[in-house]
Short mmCIF file of C-alpha atoms and ligand atoms in Angstrom, two decimals:
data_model
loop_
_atom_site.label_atom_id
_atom_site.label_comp_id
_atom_site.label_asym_id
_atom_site.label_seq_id
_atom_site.Cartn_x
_atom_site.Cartn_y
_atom_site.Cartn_z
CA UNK A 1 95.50 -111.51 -133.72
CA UNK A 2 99.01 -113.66 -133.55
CA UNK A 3 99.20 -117.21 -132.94
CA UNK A 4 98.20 -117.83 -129.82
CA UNK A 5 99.50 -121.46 -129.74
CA UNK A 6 101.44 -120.61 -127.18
CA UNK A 7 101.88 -122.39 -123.83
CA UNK A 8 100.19 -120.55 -121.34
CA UNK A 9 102.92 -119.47 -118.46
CA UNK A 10 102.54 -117.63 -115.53
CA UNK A 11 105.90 -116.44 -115.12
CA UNK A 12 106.83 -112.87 -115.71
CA UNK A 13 109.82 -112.84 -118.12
CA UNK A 14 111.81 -109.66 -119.07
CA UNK A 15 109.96 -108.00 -121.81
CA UNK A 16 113.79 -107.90 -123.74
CA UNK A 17 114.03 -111.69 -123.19
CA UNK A 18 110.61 -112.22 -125.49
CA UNK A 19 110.39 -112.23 -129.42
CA UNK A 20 106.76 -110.88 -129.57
CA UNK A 21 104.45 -110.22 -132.41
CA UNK A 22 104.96 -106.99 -133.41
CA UNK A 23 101.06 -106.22 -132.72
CA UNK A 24 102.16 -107.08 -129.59
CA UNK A 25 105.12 -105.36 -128.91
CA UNK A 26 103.58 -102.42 -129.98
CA UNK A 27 101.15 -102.67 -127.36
CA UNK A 28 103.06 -103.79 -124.73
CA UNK A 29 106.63 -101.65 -125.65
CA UNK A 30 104.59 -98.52 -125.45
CA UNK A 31 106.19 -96.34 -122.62
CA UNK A 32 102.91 -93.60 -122.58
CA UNK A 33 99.74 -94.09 -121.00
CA UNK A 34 97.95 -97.05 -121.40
CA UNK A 35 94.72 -94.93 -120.61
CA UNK A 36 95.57 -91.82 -122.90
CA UNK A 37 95.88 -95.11 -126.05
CA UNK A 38 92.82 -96.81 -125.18
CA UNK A 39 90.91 -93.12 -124.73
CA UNK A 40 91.48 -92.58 -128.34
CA UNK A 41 89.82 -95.93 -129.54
CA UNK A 42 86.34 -94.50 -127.71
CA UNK A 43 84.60 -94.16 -125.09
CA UNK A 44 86.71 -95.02 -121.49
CA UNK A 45 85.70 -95.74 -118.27
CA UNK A 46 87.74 -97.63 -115.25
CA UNK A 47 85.47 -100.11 -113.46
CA UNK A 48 87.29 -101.41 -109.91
CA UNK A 49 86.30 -104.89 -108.89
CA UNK A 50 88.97 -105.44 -106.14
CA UNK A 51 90.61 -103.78 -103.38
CA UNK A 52 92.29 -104.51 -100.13
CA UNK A 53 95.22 -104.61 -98.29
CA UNK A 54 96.95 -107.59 -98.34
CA UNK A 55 100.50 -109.01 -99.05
CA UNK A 56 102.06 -108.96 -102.48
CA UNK A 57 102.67 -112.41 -104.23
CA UNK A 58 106.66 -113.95 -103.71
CA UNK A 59 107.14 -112.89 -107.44
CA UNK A 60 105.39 -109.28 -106.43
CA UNK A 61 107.57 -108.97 -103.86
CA UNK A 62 110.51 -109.62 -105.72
CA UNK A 63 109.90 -107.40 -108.63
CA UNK A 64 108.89 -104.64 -105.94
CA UNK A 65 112.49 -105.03 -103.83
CA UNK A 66 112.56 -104.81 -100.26
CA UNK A 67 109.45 -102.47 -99.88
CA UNK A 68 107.44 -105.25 -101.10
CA UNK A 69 107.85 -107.66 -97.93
CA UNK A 70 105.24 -105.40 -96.76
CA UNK A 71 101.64 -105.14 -96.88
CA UNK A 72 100.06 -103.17 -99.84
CA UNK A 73 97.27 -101.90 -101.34
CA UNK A 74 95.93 -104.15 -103.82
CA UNK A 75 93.87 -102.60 -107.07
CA UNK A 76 91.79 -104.61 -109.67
CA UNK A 77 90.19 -103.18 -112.46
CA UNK A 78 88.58 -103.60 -115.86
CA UNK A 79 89.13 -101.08 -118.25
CA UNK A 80 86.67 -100.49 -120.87
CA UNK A 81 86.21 -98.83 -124.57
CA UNK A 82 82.61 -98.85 -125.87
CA UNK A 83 81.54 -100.55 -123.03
CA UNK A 84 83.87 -103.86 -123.84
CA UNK A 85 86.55 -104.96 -121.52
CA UNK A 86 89.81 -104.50 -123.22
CA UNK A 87 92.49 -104.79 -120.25
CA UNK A 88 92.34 -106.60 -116.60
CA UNK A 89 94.79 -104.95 -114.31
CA UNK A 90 95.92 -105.35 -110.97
CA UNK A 91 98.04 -103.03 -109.03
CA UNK A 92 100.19 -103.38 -106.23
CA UNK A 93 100.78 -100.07 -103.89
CA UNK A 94 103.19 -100.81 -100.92
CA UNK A 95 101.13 -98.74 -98.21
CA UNK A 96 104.79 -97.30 -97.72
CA UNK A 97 104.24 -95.97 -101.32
CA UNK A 98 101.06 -94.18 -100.67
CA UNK A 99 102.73 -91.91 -98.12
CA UNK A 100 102.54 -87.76 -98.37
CA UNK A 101 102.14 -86.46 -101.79
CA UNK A 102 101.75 -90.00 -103.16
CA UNK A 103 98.40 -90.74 -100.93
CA UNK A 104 96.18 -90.00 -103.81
CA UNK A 105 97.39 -93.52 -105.84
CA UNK A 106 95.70 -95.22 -102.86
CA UNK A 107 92.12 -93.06 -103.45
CA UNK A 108 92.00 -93.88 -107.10
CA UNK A 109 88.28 -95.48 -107.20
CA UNK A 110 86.98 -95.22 -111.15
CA UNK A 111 89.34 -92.70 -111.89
CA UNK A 112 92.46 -93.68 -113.90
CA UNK A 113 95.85 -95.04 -112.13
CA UNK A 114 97.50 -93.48 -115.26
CA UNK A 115 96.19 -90.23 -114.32
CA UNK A 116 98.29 -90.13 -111.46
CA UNK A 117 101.14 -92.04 -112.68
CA UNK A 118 101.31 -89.41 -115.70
CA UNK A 119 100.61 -85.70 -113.77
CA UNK A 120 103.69 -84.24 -112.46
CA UNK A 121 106.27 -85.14 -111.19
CA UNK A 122 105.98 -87.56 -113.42
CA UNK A 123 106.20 -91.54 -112.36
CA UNK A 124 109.16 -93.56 -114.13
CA UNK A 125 108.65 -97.33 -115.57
CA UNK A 126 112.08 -98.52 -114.68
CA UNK A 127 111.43 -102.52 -115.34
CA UNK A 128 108.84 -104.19 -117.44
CA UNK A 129 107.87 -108.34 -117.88
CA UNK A 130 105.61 -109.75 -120.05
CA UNK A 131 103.57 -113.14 -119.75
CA UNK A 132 100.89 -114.58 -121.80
CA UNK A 133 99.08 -116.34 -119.28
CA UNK A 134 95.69 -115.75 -117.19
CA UNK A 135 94.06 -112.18 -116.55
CA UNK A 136 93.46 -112.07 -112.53
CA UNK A 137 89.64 -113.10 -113.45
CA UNK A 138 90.47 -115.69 -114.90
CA UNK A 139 90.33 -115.31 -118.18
CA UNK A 140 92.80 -115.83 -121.37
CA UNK A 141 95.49 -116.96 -121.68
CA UNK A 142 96.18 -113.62 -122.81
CA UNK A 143 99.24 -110.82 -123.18
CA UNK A 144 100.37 -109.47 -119.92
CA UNK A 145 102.89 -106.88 -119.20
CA UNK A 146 103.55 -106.06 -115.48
CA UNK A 147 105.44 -102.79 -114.99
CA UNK A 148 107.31 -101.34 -112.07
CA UNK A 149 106.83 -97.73 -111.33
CA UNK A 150 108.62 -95.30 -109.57
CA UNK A 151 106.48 -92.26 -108.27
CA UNK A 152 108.49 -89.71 -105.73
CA UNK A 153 111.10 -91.74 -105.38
CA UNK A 154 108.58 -94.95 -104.37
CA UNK A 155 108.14 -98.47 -106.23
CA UNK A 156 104.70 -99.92 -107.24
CA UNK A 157 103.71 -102.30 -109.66
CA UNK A 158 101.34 -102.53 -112.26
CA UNK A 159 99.96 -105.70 -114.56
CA UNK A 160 97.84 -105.26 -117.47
CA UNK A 161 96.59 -108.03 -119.22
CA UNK A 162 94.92 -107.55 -122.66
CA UNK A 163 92.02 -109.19 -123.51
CA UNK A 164 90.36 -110.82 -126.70
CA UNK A 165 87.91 -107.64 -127.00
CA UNK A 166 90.75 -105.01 -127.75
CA UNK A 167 92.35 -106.85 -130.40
CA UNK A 168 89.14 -107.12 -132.64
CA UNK A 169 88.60 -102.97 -131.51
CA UNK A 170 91.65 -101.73 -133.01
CA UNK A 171 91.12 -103.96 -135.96
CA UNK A 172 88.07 -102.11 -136.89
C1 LIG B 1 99.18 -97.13 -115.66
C2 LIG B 1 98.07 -96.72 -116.23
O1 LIG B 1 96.87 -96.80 -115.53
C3 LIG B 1 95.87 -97.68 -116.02
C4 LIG B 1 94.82 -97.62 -115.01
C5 LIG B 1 94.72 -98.57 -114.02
C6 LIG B 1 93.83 -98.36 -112.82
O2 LIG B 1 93.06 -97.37 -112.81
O3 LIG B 1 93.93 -99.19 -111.89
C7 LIG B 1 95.46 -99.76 -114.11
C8 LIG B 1 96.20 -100.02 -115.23
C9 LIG B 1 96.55 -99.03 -116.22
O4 LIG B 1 96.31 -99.50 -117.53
C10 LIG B 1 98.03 -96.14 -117.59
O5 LIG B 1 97.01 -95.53 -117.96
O6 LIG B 1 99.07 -96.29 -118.29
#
């Protein structure tokens, strides 16, 4: 686990601004699914514990462009491996995202975002921050990369923050 004597921020910086530990980048660099990684450490499951429509944050709504003025559908989840929570996410889905062939990203329940994201035509990560701040429960500080996706053409955003639990699983 790197120092973690950093200062807690809750600004999203551009990952390519950051020096990271390379534990760290290699986590947080990876451009595959987060879900197809963590599926290989064991067993997987997606537990949601928020969802609604609201408005994005001022900095979601920046990183999402114009789109993100607008309301959205917001995801939180805990992702699991062996039953330990290993990533907090939350998702931001401009309802003007979920529109036609998209509308399944805004049906997701415990299935995996990254299932849709990754099935054809494949979603592009065009941007990507990173923070080492709070997880949206609260906990940390922890590593937090926030992604912007681009599926058919439409923006959505979303933040992963890893938790204390996944660096002691890959260790073993
Ligand atoms: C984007 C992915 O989807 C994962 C699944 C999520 C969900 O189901 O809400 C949220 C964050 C991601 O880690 C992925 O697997 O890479």
């Amino acid at each position: 686990m790197p120092d973690t004597a950093l200062r807690a921020d809750t600004r999203w910086r551009a990952q390519e601004r950051l020096v990271l530990p390379p534990l760290i980048r290699d986590w947080l660099a990876d451009p595959g699914s987060l879900t197809a990684r963590l599926r290989r450490h064991g067993p997987f499951r997606v537990a949601p514990r928020h969802g609604a429509i609201e408005r994005p944050t001022l900095e979601e709504q920046a990183q999402l462009g114009r789109i993100g003025r607008r309301y959205a559908l917001i995801r939180e989840v805990t992702l699991y491996v062996h039953e330990q929570p290993v990533v907090e996410a939350r998702s931001v889905l401009p309802l003007a995202s979920l529109a036609n062939a998209n509308r399944s990203l805004g049906h997701m329940g415990s299935r995996s975002l990254g299932s849709e994201l990754y099935r054809r035509p494949l979603a592009h990560r065009d941007q990507v921050w990173v923070r080492f701040g709070l997880s949206p429960s609260g906990q940390g500080p922890c590593w937090g990369r926030q992604s912007r996706f681009v599926k058919r053409g439409r923006p959505l955003l979303v933040a992963e923050h890893f938790l204390p639990a996944l660096w002691e699983l890959i260790r073993d």
